[in-house]
Coordinates of C-alpha atoms and ligand atoms in Angstrom, one line a residue:
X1 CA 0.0 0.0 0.0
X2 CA 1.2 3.3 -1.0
X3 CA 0.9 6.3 0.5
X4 CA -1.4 8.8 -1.5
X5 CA 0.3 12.3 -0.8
X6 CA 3.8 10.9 -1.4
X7 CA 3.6 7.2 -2.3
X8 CA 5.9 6.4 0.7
X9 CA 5.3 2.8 2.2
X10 CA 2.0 3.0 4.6
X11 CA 2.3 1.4 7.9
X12 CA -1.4 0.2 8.8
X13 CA -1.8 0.3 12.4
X14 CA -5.6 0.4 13.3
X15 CA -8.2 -1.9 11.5
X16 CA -12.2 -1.5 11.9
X17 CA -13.4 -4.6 9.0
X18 CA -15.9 -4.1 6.9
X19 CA -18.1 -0.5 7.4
X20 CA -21.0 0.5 5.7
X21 CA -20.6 4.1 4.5
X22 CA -21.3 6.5 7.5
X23 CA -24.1 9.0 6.0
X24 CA -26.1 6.2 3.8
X25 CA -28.6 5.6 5.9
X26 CA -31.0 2.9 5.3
X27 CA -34.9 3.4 4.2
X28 CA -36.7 0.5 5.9
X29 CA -38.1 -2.1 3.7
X30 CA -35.6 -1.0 1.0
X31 CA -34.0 -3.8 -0.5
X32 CA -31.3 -1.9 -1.7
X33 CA -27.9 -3.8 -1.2
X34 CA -25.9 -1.5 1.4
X35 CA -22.1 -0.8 0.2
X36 CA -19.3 -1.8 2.2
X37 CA -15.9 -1.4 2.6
X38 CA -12.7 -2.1 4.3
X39 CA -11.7 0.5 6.9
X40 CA -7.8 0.6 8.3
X41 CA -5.7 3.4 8.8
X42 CA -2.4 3.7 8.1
X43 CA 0.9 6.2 8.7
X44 CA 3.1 6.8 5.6
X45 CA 6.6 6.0 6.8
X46 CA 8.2 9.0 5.0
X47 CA 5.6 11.6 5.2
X48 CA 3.9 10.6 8.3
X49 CA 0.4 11.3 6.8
X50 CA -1.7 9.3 8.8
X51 CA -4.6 8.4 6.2
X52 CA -7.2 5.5 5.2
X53 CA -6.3 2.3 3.4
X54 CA -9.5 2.0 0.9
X55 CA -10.7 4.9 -1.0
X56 CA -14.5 5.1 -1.3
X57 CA -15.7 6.5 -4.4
X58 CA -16.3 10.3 -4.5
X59 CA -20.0 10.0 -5.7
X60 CA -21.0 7.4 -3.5
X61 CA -20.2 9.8 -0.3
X62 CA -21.1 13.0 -1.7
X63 CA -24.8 13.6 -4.0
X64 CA -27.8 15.0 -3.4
X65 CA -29.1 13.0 -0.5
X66 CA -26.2 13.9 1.9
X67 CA -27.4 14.3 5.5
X68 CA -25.3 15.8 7.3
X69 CA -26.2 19.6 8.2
X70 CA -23.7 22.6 9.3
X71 CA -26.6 24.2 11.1
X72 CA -27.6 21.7 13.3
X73 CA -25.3 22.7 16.7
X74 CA -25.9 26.3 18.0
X75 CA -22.2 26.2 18.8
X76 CA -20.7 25.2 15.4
X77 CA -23.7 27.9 13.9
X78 CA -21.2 30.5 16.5
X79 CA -18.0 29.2 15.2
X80 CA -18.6 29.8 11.5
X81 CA -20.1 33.5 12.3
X82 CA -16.8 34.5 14.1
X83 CA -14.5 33.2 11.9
X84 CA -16.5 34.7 8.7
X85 CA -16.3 38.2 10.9
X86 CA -12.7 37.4 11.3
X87 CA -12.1 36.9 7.6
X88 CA -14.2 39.6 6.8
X89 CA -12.2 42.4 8.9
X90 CA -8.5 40.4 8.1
X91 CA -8.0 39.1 5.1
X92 CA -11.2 40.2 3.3
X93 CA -10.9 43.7 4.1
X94 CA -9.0 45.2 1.0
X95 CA -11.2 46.8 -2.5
X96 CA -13.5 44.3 -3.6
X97 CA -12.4 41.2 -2.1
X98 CA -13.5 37.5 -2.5
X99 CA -13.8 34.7 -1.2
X100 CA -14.2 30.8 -2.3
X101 CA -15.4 28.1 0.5
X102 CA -15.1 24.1 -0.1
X103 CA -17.8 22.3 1.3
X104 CA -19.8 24.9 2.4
X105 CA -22.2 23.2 2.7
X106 CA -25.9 24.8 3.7
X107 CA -24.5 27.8 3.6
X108 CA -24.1 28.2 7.3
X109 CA -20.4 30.2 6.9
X110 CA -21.0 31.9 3.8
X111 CA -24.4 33.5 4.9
X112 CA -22.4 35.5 6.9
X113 CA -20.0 37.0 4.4
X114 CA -23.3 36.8 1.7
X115 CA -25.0 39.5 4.2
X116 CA -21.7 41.9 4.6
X117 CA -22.0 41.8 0.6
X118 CA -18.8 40.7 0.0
X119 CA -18.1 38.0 -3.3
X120 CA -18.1 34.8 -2.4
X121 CA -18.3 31.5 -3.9
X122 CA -19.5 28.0 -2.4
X123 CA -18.1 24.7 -4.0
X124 CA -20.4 22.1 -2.9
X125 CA -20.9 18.8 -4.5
X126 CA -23.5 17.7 -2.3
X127 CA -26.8 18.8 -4.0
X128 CA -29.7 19.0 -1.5
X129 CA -26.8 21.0 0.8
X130 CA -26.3 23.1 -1.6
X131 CA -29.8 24.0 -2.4
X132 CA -30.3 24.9 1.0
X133 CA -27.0 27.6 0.6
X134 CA -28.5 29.1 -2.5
X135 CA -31.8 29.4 -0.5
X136 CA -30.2 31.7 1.9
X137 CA -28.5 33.7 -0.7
X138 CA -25.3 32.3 -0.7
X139 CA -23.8 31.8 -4.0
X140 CA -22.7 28.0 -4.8
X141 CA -21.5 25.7 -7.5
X142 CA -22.9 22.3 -7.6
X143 CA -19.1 20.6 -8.1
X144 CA -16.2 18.8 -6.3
X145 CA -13.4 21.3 -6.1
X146 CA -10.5 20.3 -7.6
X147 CA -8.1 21.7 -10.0
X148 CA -9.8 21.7 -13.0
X149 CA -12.6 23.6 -10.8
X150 CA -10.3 26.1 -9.9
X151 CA -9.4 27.2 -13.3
X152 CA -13.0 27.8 -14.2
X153 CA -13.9 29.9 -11.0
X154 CA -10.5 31.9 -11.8
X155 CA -11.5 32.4 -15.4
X156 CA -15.0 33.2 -14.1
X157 CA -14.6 35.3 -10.9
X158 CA -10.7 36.1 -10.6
X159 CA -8.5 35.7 -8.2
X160 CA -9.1 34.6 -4.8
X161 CA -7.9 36.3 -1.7
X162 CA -8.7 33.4 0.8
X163 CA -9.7 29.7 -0.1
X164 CA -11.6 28.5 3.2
X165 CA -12.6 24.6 3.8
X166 CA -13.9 23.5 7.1
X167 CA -13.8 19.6 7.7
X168 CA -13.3 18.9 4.0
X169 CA -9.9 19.1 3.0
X170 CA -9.5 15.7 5.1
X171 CA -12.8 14.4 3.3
X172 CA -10.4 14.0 0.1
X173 CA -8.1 12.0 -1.0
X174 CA -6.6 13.6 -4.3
X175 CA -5.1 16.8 -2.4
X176 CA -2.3 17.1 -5.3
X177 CA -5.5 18.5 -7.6
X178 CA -6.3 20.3 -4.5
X179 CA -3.1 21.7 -4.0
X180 CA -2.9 22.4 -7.5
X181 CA -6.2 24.6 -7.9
X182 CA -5.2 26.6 -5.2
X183 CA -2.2 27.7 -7.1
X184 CA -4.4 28.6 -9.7
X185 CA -6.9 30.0 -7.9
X186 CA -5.3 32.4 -4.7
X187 CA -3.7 35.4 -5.3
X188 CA 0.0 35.7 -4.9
X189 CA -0.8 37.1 -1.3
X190 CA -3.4 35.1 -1.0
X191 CA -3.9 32.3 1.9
X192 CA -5.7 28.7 2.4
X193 CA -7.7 28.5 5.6
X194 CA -8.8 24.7 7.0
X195 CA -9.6 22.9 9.7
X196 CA -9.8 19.6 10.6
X197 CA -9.9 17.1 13.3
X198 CA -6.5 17.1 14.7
X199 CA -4.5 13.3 15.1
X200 CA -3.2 14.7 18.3
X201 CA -6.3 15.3 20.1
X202 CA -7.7 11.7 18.8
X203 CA -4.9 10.0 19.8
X204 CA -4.8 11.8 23.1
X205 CA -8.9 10.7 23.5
X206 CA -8.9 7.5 21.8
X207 CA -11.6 8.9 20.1
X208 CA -11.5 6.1 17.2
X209 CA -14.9 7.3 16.2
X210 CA -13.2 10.0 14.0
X211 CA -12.2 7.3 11.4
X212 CA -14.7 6.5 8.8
X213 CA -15.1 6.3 5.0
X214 CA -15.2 10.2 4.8
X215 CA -12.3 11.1 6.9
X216 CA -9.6 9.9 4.2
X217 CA -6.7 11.8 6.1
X218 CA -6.2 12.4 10.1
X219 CA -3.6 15.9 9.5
X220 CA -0.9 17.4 11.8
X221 CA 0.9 20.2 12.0
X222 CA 4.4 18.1 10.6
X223 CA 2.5 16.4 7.8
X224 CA 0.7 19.6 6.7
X225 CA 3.7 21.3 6.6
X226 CA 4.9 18.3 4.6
X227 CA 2.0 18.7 1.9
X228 CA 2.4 22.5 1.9
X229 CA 6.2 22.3 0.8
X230 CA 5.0 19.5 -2.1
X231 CA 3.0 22.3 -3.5
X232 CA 5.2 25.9 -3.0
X233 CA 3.1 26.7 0.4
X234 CA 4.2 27.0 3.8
X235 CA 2.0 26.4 6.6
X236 CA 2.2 30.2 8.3
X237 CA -0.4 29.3 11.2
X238 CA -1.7 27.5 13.4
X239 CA -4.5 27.6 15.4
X240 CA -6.5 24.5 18.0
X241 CA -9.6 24.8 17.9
X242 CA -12.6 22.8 21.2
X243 CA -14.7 21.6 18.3
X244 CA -15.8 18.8 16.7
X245 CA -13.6 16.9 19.8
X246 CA -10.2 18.9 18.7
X247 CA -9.4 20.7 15.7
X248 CA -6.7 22.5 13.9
X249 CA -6.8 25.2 12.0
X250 CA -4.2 25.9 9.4
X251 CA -3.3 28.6 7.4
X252 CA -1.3 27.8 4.1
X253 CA 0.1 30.7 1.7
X254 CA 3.1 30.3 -0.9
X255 CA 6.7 30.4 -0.2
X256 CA 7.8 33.4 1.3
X257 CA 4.9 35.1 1.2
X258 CA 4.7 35.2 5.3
X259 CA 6.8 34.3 7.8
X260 CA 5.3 31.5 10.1
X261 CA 3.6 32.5 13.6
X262 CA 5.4 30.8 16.4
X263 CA 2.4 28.8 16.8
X264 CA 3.5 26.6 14.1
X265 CA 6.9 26.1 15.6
X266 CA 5.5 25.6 19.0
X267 CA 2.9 22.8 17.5
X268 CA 5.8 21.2 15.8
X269 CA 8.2 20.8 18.4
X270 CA 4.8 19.3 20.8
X271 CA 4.3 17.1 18.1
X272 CA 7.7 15.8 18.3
X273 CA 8.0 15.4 22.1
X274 CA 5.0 13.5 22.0
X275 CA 6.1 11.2 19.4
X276 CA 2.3 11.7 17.7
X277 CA 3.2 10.0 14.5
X278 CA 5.5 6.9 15.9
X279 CA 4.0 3.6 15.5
X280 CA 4.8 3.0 18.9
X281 CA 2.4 5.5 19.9
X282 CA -0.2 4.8 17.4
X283 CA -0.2 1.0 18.7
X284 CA -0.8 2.2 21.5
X285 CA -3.8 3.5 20.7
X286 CA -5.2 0.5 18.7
X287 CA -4.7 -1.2 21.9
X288 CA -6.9 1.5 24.1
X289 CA -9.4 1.8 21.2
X290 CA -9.9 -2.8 21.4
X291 CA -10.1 -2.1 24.9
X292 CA -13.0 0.6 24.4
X293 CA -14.7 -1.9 21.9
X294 CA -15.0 -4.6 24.6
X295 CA -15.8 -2.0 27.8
X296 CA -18.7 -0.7 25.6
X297 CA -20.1 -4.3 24.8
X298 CA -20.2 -5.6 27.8
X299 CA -21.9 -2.1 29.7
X300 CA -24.4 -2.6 27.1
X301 CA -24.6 -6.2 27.4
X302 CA -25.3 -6.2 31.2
X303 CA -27.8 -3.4 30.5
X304 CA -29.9 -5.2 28.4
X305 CA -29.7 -8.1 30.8
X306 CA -31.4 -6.1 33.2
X307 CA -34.2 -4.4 31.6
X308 CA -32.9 -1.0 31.3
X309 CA -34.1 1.2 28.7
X310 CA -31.0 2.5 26.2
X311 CA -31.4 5.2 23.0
X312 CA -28.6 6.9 21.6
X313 CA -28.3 10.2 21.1
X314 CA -27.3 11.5 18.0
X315 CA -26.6 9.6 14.6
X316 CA -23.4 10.7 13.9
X317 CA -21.1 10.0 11.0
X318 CA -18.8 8.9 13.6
X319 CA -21.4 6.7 15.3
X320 CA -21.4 4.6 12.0
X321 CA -17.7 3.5 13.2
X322 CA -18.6 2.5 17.0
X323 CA -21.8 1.0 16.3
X324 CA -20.6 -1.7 13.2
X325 CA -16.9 -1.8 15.0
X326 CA -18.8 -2.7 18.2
X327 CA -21.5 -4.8 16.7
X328 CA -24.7 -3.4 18.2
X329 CA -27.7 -3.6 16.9
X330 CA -31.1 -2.3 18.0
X331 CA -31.2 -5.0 20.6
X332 CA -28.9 -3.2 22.7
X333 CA -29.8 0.2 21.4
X334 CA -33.4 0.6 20.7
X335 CA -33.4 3.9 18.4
X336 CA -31.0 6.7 18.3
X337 CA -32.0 10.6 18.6
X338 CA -31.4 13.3 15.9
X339 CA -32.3 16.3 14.7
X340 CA -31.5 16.4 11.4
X341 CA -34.4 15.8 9.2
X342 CA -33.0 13.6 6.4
X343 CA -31.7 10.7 9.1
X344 CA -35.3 10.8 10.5
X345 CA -36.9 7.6 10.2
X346 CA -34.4 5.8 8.8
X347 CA -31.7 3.2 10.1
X348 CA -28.4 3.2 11.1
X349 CA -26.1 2.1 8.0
X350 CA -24.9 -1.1 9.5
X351 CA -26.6 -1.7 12.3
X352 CA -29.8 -1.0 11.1
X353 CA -31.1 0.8 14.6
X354 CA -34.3 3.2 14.0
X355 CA -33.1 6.9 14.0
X356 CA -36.3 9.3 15.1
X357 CA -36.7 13.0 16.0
X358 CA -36.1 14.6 19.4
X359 CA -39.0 14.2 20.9
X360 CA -38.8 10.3 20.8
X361 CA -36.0 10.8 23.3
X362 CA -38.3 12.5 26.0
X363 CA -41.1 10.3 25.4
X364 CA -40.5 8.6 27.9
X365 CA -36.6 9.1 28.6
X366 CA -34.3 6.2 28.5
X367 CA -32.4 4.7 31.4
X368 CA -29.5 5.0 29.6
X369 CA -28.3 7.4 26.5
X370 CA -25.0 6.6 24.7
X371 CA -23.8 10.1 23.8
X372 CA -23.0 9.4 20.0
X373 CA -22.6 13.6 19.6
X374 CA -20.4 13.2 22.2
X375 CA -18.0 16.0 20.5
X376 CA -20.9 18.5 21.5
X377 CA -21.6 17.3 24.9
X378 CA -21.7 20.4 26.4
X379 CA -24.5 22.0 24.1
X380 CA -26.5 18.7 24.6
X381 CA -26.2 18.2 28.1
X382 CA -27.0 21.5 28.8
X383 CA -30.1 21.8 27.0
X384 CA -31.1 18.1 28.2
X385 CA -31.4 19.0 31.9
X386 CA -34.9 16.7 32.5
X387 CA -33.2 13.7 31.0
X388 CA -30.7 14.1 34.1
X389 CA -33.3 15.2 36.5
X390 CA -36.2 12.0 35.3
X391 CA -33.2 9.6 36.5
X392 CA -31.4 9.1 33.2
X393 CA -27.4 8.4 33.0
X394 CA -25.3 9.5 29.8
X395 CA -22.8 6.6 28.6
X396 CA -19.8 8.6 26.9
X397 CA -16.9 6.3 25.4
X398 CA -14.1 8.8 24.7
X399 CA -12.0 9.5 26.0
X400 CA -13.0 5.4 27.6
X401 CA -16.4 4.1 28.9
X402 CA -17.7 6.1 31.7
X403 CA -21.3 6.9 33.1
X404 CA -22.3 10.8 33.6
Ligands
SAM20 N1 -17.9 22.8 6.0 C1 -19.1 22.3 6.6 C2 -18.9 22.1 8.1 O1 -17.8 22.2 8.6 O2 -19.9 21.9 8.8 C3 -19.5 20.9 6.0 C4 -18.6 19.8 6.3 S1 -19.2 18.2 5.7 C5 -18.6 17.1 6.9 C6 -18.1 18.0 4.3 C7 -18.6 18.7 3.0 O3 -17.5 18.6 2.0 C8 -19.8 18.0 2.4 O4 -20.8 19.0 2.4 C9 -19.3 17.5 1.1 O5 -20.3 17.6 0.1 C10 -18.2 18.4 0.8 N2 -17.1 18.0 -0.2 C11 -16.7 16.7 -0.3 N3 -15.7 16.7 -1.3 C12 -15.6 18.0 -1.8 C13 -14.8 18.6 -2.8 N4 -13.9 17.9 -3.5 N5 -14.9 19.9 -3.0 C14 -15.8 20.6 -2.2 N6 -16.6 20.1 -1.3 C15 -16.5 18.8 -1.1
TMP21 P1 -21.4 15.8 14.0 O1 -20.8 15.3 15.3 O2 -20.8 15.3 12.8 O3 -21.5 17.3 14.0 O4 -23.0 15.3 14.0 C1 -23.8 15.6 15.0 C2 -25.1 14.9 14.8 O5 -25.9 15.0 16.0 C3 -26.0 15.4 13.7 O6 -26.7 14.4 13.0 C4 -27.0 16.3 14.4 C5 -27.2 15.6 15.8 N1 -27.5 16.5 16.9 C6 -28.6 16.2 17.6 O7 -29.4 15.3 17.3 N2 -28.9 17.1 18.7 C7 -28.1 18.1 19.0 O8 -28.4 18.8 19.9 C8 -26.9 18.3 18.3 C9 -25.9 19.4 18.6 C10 -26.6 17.4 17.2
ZN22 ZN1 3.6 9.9 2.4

């Protein structure tokens, strides 16, 4: 297996089986075969990319059906308005600025800058998203960004002062296009803003749950720096970030353009001293992540034994990974909670556990809720008081099985 940034020698260290896809979830009675794949992870030996084995076609993770919804946490609905009111009064605030996000999904980012009138341009394969960005006058093109993309929107629209992807850049695997557009596309001054879920936080948690089908690539700040230097970038910045369970935020711009912040040379050097991309290290967490597996099972297990009542809470992307790795089914877990519309009614890919609407959850509350949005915990918990005070317990298993 080669590596895809570099095609160094990939050193597979973590191994989940077979996995449905994480967003495909299932209409009952639909006979429709699910798709399924194998899901390792790997570290490059000469890059250190730390990055999936098996490659899921583009178009099987990404069309019009797409669940998954920027809008649906208050506190991720915050994070995008300060950082668009960052951009806007940084790098945005020259004559006639503009401004092209990846993934932007519903819009929830750009509506910001949309409303300060400044240009802007979505890139957003996922249809039904997309529609709902257009709806709330955010400007998008139906398309995976790549470098052929990039030399239409430059044609089209000009130069770029900022390039902005928020938990998309990791979503794909052919980042030489990537890198590649953006060349085209930004402005000699101009920079490339991302974030991501950062391997250093889910090493540091064990939080496994962060590996599936559409996380191709697990950064840090060494192998970023890495990519950047492929491609005539530096990484300038660096930035961690509470959400989504820890994040990084990096800023790219070309050679010279900027010097680097310390930050960068302060994440390095922790990235170092903690060894974050040794396979000692990542062993190390295979083992805590098995020992999560079998924790989990047998809480569950011994629950069902005695009668209690157990929902979930939250049908993540990431719950795809615990639930198949795990094996539970709907025995253990009678539905799972959500708010987002397009999972309503359906099943778990997989596991094939009912997903309902919020008020399910209350009606009447579980014994038991296994916090599958465990990465916004504090948003949840706080607004799920009663399930606390009507005798309920929260089952978190990152960073290891406890009871809350
Ligand atoms: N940026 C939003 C956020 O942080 O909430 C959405 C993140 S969502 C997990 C990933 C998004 O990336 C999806 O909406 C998907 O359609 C989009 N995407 C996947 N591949 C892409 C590509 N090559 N170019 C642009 N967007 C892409
Ligand atoms: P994410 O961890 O990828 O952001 O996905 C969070 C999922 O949890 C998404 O399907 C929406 C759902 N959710 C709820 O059901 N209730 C909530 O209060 C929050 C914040 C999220
Ligand atoms: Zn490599």
């Amino acid at each position: 297996m080669a590596c895809r940034i570099c095609s160094g020698r990939l050193h597979p260290f973590a191994d989940f089986g077979s996995q449905p896809l994480s967003d495909a979830f299932v209409t009952p009675g639909d006979p429709g075969a699910e798709f399924f794949f194998h899901l390792a992870v790997g570290l490059c030996e000469s890059c250190s990319m730390v990055q999936l084995l098996e490659e899921v076609p583009r178009e099987r993770m990404f069309h019009a059906g797409y669940p998954y919804l920027s809008s649906g946490s208050s506190v991720m609905r915050e994070h995008f308005q300060s950082l668009a009111k960052r951009l806007l009064t940084t790098e945005l605030a020259g004559p006639d600025p503009f401004v092209v996000e990846l993934g932007c999904n519903d819009g929830t980012m750009l509506s910001v800058i949309a409303d300060a009138g400044v240009r802007h341009l979505g890139v957003e394969p996922s249809g039904g998203v997309a529609d709902l960005a257009a709806a709330r006058g955010v400007r998008v093109r139906k398309d995976f960004f790549e470098a052929g993309t990039a030399a239409s929107v430059l044609a089209a629209d000009g130069p770029a002062d900022v390039v902005y992807a928020a938990n998309t850049l990791c979503h794909i695997p052919y980042l030489d296009s990537i890198m590649e557009g953006l060349d085209t596309l930004l402005r000699p001054e101009g920079v490339f803003v991302f974030e991501d879920p950062y391997l250093g936080d889910i090493v540091q948690r064990a939080s496994f749950d962060q590996i599936y089908d559409e996380h191709f690539y697990f950064f840090t700040a060494t192998s970023v720096r890495g990519l950047a230097r492929r491609h005539g970038f530096e990484l300038v910045d660096v930035e961690r970030l509470p959400v989504h369970g820890g994040e990084v935020r990096y800023t790219l711009a070309r050679r010279d353009a900027r010097s680097p912040s310390p930050a960068v040379a302060a994440l390095l050097a922790a990235e170092e001293a903690a060894a974050l991309t040794e396979p000692a290290t990542l062993h190390r967490f295979a083992a805590r992540v098995a020992d999560t597996r079998e924790r989990l099972v047998r809480l569950l297990t011994d629950l069902r034994d005695q009668g209690a009542r157990v929902y979930g809470y939250g049908a993540t992307a990431k719950s795809a990974t615990v639930l198949n790795y795990c094996g539970l089914g709907p025995d253990l877990i009678t539905f799972v909670s959500d708010t987002t519309p397009a999972k309503q009614g359906r099943l778990t890919p997989g596991s094939h556990i009912p997903v309902l609407g919020p008020e399910a959850f209350a009606d009447p509350y579980p014994d038991y809720a296994v916090l599958f949005a465990w990465n916004h915990a504090e948003e949840i918990m706080a607004k799920e008081t009663a399930f606390g005070r009507a005798g309920g317990t929260w089952i978190l298993y990152v960073p290891e099985v406890q009871l809350v």
